[in-house]
Structures are given as C-alpha cells and as structure tokens.
Short mmCIF file of C-alpha atoms in Angstrom, two decimals:
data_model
loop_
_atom_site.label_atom_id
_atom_site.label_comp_id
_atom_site.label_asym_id
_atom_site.label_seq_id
_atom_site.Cartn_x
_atom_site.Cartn_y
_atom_site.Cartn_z
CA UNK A 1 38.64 -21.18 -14.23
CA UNK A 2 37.67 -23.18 -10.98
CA UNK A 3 34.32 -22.61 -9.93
CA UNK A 4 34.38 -25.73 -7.15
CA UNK A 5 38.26 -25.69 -5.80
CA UNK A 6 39.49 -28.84 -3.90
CA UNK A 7 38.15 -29.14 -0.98
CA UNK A 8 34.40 -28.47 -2.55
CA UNK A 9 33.50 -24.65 -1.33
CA UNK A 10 32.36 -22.38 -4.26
CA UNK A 11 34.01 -19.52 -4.75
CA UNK A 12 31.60 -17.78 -2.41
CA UNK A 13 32.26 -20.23 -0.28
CA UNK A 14 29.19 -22.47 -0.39
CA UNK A 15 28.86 -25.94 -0.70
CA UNK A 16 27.70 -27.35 -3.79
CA UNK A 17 24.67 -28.26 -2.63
CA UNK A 18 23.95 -25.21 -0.83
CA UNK A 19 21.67 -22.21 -1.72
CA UNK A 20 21.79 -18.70 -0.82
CA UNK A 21 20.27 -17.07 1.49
CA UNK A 22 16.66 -16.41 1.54
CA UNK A 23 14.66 -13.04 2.53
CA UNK A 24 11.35 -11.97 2.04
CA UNK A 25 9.04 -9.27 2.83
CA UNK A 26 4.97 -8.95 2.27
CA UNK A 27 3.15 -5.95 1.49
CA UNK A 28 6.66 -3.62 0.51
CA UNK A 29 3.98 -1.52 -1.80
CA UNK A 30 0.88 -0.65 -0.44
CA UNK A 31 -1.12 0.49 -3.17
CA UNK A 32 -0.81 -2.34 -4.84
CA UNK A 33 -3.45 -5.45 -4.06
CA UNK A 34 -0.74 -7.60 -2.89
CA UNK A 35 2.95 -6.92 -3.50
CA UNK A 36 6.60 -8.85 -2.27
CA UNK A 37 10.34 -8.57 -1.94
CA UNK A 38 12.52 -11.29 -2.39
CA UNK A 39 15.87 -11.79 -1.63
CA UNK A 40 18.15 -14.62 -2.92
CA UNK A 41 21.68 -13.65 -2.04
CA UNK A 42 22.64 -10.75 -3.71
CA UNK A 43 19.62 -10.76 -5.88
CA UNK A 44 16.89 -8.65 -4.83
CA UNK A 45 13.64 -8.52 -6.62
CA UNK A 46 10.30 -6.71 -6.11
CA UNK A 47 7.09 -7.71 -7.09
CA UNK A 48 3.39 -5.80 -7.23
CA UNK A 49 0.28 -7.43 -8.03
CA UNK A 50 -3.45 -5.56 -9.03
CA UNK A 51 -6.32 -7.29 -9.73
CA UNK A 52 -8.18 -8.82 -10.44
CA UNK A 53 -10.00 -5.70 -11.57
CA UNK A 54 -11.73 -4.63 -14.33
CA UNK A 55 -10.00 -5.54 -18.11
CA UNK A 56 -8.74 -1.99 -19.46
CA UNK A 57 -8.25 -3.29 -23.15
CA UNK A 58 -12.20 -4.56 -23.81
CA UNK A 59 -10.72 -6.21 -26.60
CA UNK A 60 -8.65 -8.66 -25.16
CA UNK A 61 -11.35 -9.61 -22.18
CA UNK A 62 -11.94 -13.52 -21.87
CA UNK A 63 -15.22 -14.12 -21.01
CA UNK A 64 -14.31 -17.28 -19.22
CA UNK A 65 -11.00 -16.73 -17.17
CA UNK A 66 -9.33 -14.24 -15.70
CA UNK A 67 -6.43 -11.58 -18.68
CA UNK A 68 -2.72 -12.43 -17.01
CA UNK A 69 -0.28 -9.97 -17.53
CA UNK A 70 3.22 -9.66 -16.39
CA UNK A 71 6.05 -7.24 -16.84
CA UNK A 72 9.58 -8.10 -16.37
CA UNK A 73 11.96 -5.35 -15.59
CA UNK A 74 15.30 -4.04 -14.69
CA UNK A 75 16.40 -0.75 -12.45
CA UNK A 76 18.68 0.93 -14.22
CA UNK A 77 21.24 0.19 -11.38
CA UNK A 78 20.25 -3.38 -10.89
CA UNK A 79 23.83 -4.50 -12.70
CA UNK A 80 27.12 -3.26 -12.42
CA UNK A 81 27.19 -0.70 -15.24
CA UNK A 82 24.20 1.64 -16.00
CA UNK A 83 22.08 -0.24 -17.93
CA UNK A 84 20.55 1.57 -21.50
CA UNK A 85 16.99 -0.50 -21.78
CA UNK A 86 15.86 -1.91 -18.68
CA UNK A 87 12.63 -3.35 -20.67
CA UNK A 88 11.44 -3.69 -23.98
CA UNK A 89 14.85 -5.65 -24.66
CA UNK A 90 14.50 -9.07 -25.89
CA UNK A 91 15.38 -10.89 -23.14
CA UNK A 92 13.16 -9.06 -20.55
CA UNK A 93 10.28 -9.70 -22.97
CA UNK A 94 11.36 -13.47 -22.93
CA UNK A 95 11.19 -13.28 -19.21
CA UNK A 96 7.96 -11.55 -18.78
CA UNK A 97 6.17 -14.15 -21.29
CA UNK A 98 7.88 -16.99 -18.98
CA UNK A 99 6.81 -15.64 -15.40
CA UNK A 100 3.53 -15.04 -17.17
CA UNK A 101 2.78 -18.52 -18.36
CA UNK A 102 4.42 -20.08 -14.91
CA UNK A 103 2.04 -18.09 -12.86
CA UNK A 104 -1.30 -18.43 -15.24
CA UNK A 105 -0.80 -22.08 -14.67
CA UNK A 106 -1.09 -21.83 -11.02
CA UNK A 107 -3.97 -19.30 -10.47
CA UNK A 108 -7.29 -19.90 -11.04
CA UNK A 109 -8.41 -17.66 -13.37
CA UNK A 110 -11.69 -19.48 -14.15
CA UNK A 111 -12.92 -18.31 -11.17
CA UNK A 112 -12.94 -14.73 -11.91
CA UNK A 113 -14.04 -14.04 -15.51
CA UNK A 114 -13.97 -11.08 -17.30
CA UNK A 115 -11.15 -9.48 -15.23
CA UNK A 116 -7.55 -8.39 -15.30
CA UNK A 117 -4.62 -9.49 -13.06
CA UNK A 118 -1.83 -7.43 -13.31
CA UNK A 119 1.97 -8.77 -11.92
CA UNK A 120 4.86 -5.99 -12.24
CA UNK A 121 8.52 -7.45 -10.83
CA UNK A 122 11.46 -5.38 -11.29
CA UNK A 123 14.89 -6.32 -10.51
CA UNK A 124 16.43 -4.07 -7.59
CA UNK A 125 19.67 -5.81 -7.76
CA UNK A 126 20.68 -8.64 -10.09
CA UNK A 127 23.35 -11.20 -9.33
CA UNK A 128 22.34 -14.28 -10.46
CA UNK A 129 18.83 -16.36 -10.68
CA UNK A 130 16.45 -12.84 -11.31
CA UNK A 131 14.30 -15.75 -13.49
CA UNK A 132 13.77 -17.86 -10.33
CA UNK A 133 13.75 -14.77 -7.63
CA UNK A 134 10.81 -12.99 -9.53
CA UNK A 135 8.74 -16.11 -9.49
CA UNK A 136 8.93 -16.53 -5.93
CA UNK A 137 8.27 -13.04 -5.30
CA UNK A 138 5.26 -12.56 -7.78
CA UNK A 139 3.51 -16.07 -5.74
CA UNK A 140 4.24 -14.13 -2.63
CA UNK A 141 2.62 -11.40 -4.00
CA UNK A 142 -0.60 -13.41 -5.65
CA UNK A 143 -0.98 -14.97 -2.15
CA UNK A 144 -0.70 -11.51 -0.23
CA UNK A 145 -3.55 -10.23 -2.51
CA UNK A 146 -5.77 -13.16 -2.20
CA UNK A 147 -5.65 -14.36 -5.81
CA UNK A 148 -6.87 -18.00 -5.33
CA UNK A 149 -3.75 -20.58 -6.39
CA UNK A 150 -3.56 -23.75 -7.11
CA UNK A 151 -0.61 -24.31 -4.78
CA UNK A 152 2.42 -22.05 -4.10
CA UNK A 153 5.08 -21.66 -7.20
CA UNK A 154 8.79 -21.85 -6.04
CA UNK A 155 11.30 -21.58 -8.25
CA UNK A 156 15.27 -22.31 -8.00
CA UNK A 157 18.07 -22.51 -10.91
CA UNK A 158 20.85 -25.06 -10.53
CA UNK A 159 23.94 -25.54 -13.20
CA UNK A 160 26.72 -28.39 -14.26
CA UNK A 161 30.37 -26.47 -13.39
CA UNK A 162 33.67 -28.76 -12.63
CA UNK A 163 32.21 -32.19 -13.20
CA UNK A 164 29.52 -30.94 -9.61
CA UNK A 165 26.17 -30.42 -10.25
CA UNK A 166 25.43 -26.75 -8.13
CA UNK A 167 22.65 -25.51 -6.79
CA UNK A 168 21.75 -21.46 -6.68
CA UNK A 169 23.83 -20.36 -9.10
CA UNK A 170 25.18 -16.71 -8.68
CA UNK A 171 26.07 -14.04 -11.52
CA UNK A 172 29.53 -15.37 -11.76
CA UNK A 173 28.82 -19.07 -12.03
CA UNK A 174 26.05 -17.94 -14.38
CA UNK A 175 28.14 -16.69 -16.72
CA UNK A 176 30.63 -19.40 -17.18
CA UNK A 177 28.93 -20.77 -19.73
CA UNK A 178 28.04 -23.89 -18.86
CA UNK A 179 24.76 -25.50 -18.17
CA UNK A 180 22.21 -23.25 -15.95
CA UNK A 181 18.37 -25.44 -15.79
CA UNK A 182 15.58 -23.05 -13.99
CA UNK A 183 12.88 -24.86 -12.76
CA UNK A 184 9.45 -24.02 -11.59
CA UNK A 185 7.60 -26.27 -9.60
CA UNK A 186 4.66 -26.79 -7.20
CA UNK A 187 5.53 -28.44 -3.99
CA UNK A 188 2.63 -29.63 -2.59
CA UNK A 189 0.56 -31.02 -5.87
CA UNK A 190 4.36 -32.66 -7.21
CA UNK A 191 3.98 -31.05 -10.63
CA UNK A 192 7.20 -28.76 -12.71
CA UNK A 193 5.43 -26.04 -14.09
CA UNK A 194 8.52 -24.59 -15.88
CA UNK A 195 12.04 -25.85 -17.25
CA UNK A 196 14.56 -24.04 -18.86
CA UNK A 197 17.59 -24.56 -19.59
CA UNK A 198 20.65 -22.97 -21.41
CA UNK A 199 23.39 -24.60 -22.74
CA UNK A 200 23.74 -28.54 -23.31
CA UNK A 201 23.97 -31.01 -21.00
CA UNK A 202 23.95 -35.13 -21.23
CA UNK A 203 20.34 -36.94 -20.46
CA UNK A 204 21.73 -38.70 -17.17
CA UNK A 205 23.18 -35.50 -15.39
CA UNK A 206 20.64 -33.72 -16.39
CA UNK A 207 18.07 -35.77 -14.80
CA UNK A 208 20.45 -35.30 -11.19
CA UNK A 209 20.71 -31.45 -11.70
CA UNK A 210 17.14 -31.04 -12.74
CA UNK A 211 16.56 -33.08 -9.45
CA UNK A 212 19.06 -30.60 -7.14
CA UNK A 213 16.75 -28.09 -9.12
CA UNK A 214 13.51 -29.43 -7.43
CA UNK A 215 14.90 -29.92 -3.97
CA UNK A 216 16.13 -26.10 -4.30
CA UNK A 217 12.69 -25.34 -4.53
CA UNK A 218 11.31 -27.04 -2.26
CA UNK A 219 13.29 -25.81 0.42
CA UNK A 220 11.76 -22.00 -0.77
CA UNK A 221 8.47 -23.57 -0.62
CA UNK A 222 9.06 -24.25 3.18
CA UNK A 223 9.87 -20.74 3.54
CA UNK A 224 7.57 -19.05 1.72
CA UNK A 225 5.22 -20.61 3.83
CA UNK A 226 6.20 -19.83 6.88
CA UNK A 227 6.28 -15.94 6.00
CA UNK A 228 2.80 -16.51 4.72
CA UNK A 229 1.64 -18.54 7.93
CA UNK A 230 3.68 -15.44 10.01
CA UNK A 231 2.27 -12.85 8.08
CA UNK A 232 -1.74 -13.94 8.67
CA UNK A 233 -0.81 -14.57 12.26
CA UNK A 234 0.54 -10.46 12.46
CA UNK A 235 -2.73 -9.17 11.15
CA UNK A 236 -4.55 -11.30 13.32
CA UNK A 237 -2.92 -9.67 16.21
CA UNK A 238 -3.39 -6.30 14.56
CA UNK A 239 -7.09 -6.63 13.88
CA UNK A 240 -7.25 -7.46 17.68
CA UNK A 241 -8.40 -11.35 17.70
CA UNK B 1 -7.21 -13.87 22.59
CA UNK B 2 -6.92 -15.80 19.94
CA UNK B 3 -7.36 -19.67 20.28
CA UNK B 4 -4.48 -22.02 19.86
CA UNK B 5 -4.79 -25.60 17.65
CA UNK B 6 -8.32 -24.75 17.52
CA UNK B 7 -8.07 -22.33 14.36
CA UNK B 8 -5.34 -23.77 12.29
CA UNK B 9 -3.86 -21.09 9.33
CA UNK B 10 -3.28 -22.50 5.84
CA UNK B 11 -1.46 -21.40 2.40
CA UNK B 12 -2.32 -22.13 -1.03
CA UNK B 13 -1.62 -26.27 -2.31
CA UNK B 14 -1.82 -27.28 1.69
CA UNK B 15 -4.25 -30.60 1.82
CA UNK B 16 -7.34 -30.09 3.64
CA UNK B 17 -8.75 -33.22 3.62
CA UNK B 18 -10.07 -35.77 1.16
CA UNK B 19 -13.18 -35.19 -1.24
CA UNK B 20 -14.84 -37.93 0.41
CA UNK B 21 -15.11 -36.38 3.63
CA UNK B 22 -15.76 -32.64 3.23
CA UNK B 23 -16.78 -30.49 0.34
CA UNK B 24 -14.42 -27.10 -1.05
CA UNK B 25 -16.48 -24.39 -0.23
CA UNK B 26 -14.77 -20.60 -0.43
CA UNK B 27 -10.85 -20.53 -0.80
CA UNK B 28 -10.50 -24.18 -1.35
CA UNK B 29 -10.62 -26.34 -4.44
CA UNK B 30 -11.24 -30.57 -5.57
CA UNK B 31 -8.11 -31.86 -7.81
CA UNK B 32 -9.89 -33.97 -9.84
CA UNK B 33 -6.99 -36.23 -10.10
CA UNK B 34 -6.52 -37.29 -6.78
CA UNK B 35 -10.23 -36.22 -5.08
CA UNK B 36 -8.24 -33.86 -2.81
CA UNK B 37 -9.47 -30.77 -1.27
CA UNK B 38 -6.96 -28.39 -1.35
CA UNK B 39 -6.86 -24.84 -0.13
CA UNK B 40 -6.21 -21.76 -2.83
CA UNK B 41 -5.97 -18.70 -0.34
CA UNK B 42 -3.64 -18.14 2.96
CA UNK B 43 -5.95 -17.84 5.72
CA UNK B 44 -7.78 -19.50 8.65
CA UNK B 45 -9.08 -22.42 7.45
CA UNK B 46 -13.36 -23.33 8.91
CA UNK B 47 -15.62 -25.98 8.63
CA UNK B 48 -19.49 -25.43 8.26
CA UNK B 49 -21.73 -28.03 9.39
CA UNK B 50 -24.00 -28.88 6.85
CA UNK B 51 -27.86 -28.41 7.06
CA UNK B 52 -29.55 -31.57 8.22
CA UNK B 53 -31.89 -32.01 5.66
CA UNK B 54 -29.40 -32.29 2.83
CA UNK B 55 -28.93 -35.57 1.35
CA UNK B 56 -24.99 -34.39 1.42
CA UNK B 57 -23.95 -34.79 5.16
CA UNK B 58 -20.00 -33.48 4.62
CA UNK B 59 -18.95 -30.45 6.12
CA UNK B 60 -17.83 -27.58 4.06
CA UNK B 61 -14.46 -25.90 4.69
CA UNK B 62 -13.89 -22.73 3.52
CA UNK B 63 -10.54 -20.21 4.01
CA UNK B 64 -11.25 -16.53 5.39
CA UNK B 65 -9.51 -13.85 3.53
CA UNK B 66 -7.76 -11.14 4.81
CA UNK B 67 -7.65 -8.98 2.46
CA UNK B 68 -10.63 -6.91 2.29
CA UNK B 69 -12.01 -6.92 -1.25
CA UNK B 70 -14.02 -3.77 -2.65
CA UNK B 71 -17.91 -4.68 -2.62
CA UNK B 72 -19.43 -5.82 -6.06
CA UNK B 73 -23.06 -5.34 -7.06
CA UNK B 74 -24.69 -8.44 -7.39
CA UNK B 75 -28.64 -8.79 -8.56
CA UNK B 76 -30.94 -8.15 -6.01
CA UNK B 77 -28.46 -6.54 -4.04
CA UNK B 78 -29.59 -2.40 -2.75
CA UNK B 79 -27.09 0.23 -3.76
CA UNK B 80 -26.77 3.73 -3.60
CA UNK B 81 -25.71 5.21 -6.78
CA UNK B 82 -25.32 9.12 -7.79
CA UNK B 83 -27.31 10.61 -10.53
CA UNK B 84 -24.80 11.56 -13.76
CA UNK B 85 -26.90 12.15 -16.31
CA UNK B 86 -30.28 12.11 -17.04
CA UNK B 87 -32.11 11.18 -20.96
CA UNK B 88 -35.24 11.11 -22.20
CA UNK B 89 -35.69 7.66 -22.03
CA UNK B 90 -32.94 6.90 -19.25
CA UNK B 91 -30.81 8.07 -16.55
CA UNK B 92 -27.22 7.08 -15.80
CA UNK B 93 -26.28 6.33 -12.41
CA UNK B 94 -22.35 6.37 -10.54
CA UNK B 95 -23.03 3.17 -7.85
CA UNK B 96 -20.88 4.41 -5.10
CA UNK B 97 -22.16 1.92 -1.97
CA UNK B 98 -23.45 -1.85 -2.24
CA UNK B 99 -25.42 -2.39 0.79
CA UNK B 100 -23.59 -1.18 3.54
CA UNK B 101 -19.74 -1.17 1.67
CA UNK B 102 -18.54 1.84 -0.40
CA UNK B 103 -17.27 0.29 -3.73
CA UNK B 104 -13.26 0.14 -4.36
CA UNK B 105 -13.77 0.74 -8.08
CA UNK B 106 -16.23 2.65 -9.99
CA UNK B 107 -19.49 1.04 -11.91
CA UNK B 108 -21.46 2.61 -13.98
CA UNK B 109 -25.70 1.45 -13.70
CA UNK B 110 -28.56 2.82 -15.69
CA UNK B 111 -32.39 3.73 -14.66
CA UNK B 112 -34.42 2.76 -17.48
CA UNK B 113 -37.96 4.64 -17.94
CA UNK B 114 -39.52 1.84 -17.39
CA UNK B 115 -37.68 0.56 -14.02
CA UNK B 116 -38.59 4.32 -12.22
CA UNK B 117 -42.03 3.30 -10.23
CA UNK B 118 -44.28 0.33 -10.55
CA UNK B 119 -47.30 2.20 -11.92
CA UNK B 120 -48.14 3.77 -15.67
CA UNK B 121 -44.47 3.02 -16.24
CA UNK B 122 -44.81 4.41 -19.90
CA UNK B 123 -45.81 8.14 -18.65
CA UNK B 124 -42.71 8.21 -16.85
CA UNK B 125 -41.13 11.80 -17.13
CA UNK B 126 -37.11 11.35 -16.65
CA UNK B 127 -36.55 15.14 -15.82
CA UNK B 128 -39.50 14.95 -13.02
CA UNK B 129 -37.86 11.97 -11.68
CA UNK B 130 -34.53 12.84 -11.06
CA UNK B 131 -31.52 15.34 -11.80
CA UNK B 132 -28.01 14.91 -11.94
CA UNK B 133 -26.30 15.18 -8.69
CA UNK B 134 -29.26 13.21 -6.77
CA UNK B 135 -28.62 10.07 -4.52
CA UNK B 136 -30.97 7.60 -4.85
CA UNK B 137 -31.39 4.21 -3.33
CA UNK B 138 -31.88 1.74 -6.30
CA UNK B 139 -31.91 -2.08 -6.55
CA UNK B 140 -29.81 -3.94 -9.10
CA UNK B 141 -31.87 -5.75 -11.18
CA UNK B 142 -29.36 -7.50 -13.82
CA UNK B 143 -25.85 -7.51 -14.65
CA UNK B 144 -26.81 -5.44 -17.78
CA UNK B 145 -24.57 -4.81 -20.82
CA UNK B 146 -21.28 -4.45 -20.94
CA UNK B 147 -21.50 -0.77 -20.01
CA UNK B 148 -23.79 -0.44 -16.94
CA UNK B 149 -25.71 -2.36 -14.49
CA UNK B 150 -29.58 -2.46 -14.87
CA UNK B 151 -31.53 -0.17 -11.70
CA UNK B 152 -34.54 -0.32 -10.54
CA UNK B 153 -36.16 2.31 -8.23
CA UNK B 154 -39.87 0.73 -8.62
CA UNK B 155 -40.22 -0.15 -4.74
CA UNK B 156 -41.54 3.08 -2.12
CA UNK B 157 -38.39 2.72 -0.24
CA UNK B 158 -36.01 3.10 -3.53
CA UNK B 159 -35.36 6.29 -5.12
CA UNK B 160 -34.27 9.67 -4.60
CA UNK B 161 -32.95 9.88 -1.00
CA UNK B 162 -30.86 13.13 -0.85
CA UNK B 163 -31.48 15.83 -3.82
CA UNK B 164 -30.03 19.81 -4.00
CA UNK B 165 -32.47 22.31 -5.12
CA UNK B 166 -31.57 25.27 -8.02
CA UNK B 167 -30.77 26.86 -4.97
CA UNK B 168 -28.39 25.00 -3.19
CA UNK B 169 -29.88 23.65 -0.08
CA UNK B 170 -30.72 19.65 0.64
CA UNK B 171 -34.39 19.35 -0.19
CA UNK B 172 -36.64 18.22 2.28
CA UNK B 173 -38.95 15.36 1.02
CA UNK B 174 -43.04 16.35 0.95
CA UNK B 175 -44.35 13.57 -1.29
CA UNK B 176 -43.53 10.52 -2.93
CA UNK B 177 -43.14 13.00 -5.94
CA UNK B 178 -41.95 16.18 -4.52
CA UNK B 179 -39.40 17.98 -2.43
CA UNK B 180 -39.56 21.09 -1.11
CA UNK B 181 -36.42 23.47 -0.75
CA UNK B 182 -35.63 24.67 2.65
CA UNK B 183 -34.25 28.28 1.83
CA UNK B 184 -36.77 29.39 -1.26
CA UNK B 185 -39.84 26.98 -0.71
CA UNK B 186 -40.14 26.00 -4.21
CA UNK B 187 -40.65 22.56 -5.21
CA UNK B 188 -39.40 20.40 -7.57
CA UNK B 189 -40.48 16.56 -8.54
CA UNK B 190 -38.66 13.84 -8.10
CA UNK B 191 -39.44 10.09 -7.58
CA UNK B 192 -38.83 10.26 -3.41
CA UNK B 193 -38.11 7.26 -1.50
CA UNK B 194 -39.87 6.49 1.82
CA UNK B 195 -37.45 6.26 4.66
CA UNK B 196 -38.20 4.97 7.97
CA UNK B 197 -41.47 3.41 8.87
#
C-alpha cells in the first residue's frame, strides 16, 4: 500500500516531515492538583495529576523521594469499535509503567519525601501516537500543579514507510507494520529520556528517524511552553496584578 | 498593572543563569554537570539580594508558584487543632489551621500529659484539661511518629480557646483553669488560653 504517493504528501496529506496539529488546554479538571488536554491530530488525551499528598499504601512510602504512580487508560469509545478492557490489558499496563518511568526521571521527587504523586491519562480519542500524546499531557499537567521538574518532557513518534523516514505517525501509518521509534526527550538539558521502538530497522536510518524523532519534539517543547508562559500570564491578570 | 521586561515568566529546564553568579533558591535547581541554575516550576522568576554580611555575595533567584499549596505544620509553627479524643495519658488532636491557613488535608497531632502546662506536669489530669470537641491553640513541637504530630499547649496563650459546655452553649473563660457556661453557670476545667493582652 502507498503510504508517501509521488509527489511526497501522506495520505492525509502531510509532508513527510510534517506533524499534526497541536492543541492543548490547562486545568480541563479542577479537582485535580494540576490536570491537561492534549491534542495531536485526531488523538486526544487527558491527563490529571494529585499530589504530592500523603502515601495511601504506608507500605510502599520511600522515605527519601517522592511514590510515582501512573495509570494508562482507554474510554471505551476512544477506537473505532467498543472496546472490552480499556485497562488492566497488557499493553495499557506496558504503557502506564513507560509514562511512569519517563516522568519519575524528570521530577524531583527528592524534594518531597514521604509523599505520593498520582498521574491518571486516559485516552479520549485514539488515532495514532496515544504513547507520545499522554506524555506531553501528563508534563503539562505536573507543571500546572507545581510539581518541581527537571525540564519539560516532550514526546513525538516518527516511523520508516516507502523508503521516507515520517514524522507523527497516525493510526493508519501505525499500523502498517513497519518501523514506529517513540521518543522522549528533554529539550532544554539535551538528554532522551525514553526510546522505543517496534519493529526492525537498519543502524544508519535509524539514527536519521530517531533524529526526525527529536526535532518532533522539540517543536512540542516550543509549544508547550508558550501555553505554560500564556497560562501564568492569565492568572496574573485574574488575580488582578 | 503589571510591569513589562521587568518580571520575566519562566517554565521548567529554562536557564537562569550560571552557578557562578547566583544561587537556586525556591523553584530552581544546580545541574551538577554543567553548574547551571535551572528553573523547576512555571512562574515569575525573582532575585533576592543577599545579606551583606555573608561571605556568599550571589543573589538568590527563586520562582513564585501559583498554585496555592495547602499549609503544612512545621515545628514551632502555632496551629489550631480540634479535640478528638481524650486518654488518660493523652489527647488526640484534628489540626485544622497552621498559623493563619486552614489545612488542605487532614493531620492528625497528639497532646501528651506532659506537654499540657509548664508546671507539676506529672499531676496533669487529661479529663480536667480538655474534652472532645474543644479548640485549642497548640504549638507543634516535633514531627512526631508516623501517626500524629507532637503538641504542646505549655505557654498561657496556648490551649483551650473555644469549648461547649454539657449544655450546649460556648463557655466563657473565668480562669486559666475554668470556664463558666453562659446558660446554667456551672463550671467545668479546662487548661484556658489567655487571649489578648
């Protein structure tokens, strides 16, 4: 099947090296001590944070750094058919340990000891990169509760299809089969904090596509900062200053 | 209104400056790898002279937070804590404010007999010091055990400042040990705290 056709444009018309379109909201749950949506294309993810608060489980309390837990889910009409398990599957708990590792990393959880961070992200609508979307939306939501990070961390998936390397890939591309490398990395301190990858792919194109990978997410970096930066600036206003 | 390119708003991994010229204070961190001072919270990012007596003349920057955070006792800090139940040798305590915040999430602090007043701590009788359902003003002495803070009411200004007689009514204070109620005159002992001058 042809994924890049002649004259280069995807089959949603993009160009290779083109990602989808990027949305985000802060503060979409307001219970929660810091919570985000995030859009890429299609794929629409939610994310609440709580903590850091109290550990409920006084078993599992570290006495030195902060518990990080993490739940990776689907809505039941986040694909196209009804889905039966939307967590407790194997691949959702695969998820869940990955976001969780990715974002323990970044915060630092030596500064609050003894307590709990909690990150929920479900799925709203799935088409593609939900690995990469839920990352960005659980560091929105870790920066929108105040959580102290180590630097922002942006993710972006990029794949090998037709001899192109492409960046974003959607459901469709996705589930050619071929190569699909996830990456999570922290712009500003130059350091990949995750990389996945399924499928094979040579050493030498995977060094360019992991590269396309990184540039992907530095361009959500950029944004994500500048909702951050316009998101302060609106409660400044609000509180009156 | 607020000030333009004076106050300059950061997110988390931005550089603010190198660890050579100012120290991290609040919301900001030193990479040991590069001596960098980065930020770790979104915010408005301030520097703090330093005192002129210390030896270390950089300035501090420090990120304010917008999110307000639920108060936290610390030790040495004044609370004021509910009465929930009251032992022979102890009484436990609900801290509901921490100085002049109300607390987010519940903690749980214990009087000790020996904490209630500063004089013949040992003939300290619990039930003629408090009852459950009194507010008292207590200071936090330690972080305590893993179940409750350790309070202290041995000061004249800390202890019972609100109590409800058998009756009903808010007791009116007569002593340092007793309260009178309003409605029936009767009065009951409790370990009063002095309020006002």
């Amino acid at each position: 099947m042809e994924y890049v056709n002649p004259e280069g444009l995807r089959l949603d018309g993009r160009r290779p090296m083109e990602m989808r379109q990027i949305r985000a909201e802060i503060g979409a749950v307001a219970k929660a001590d810091g919570s985000a949506v995030f859009e890429m294309g299609n794929t629409k993810v939610i994310a609440a944070v709580y903590g850091p608060r109290e550990v409920q489980n006084r078993s599992q309390q570290i006495s030195d750094k902060a518990l990080v837990r993490c739940e990776y889910s689907m809505a039941n009409f986040s694909t196209g058919d009804r889905m039966r398990k939307p967590k407790g599957d194997r691949r959702s708990t695969e998820i869940s340990l990955v976001i969780r590792q990715t974002m323990e990393a970044c915060i630092m959880t030596h500064l609050m000891p003894r307590s709990q961070i909690d990150i929920f992200v479900q799925v709203l609508q799935a088409d593609g990169g939900t690995r990469s979307a839920c990352i960005n939306a659980a560091t929105l939501a870790l920066a929108d509760a105040g959580i102290p990070l180590r630097d922002l961390v942006t993710s972006c998936s990029a794949g090998y299809l037709n001899s192109t390397p492409l960046l974003d890939l959607n459901y469709v591309e996705d589930s050619a089969g071929g190569p699909d490398v996830t990456v999570g990395f922290l712009p500003k301190l130059d350091k990949v904090t995750l990389l996945q990858m399924d499928s094979k792919l040579s050493i030498d194109l995977f060094e360019n596509v992991m590269q396309l990978a990184i540039e992907g997410c530095k361009a959500v970096a950029n944004y994500i900062r500048e909702i951050l930066l316009e998101n302060t600036k609106q409660l400044e206003y609000r509180r009156g200053l | 209104m607020k000030e333009e390119g004076e106050r300059e708003v950061v997110t988390p991994g931005e550089v603010l400056g190198k660890a050579s010229d100012v120290r991290a204070g609040r919301g900001a961190y030193l990479a040991p790898h590069n001596n960098l001072v980065y930020a770790s919270l979104t915010g408005f990012r301030r520097a703090l002279s330093p005192s002129p007596d210390s030896p270390d003349q950089r300035p501090t920057v420090e990120i304010t937070d917008h999110k307000a955070h639920g108060a936290v006792p610390e030790p040495g800090s004044i609370v004021i804590a509910r009465v929930t139940k009251v032992m022979a040798k102890m009484a436990s305590a609900d801290i509901m404010c921490v100085g002049p915040k109300s607390v987010r999430e519940k903690f749980s602090g214990i009087i000790r007999q020996q904490d209630v007043r500063a004089t013949e701590i040992d003939k300290v009788d619990m039930h003629l010091s408090f009852r459950p359902g009194d507010i008292v003003k207590a200071i936090v002495l330690s972080l305590g055990d893993a179940r409750a803070y350790y309070l202290s009411t041995a000061k004249n200004e800390l202890g019972v400042v609100s109590a409800e007689s058998t009756a009903g009514a808010t007791m009116v204070p007569i002593s340092w040990t007793e309260m009178q109620c309003p409605l029936t005159a009767q009065i009951e002992h409790r370990k009063v705290a002095k309020i006002g001058g």
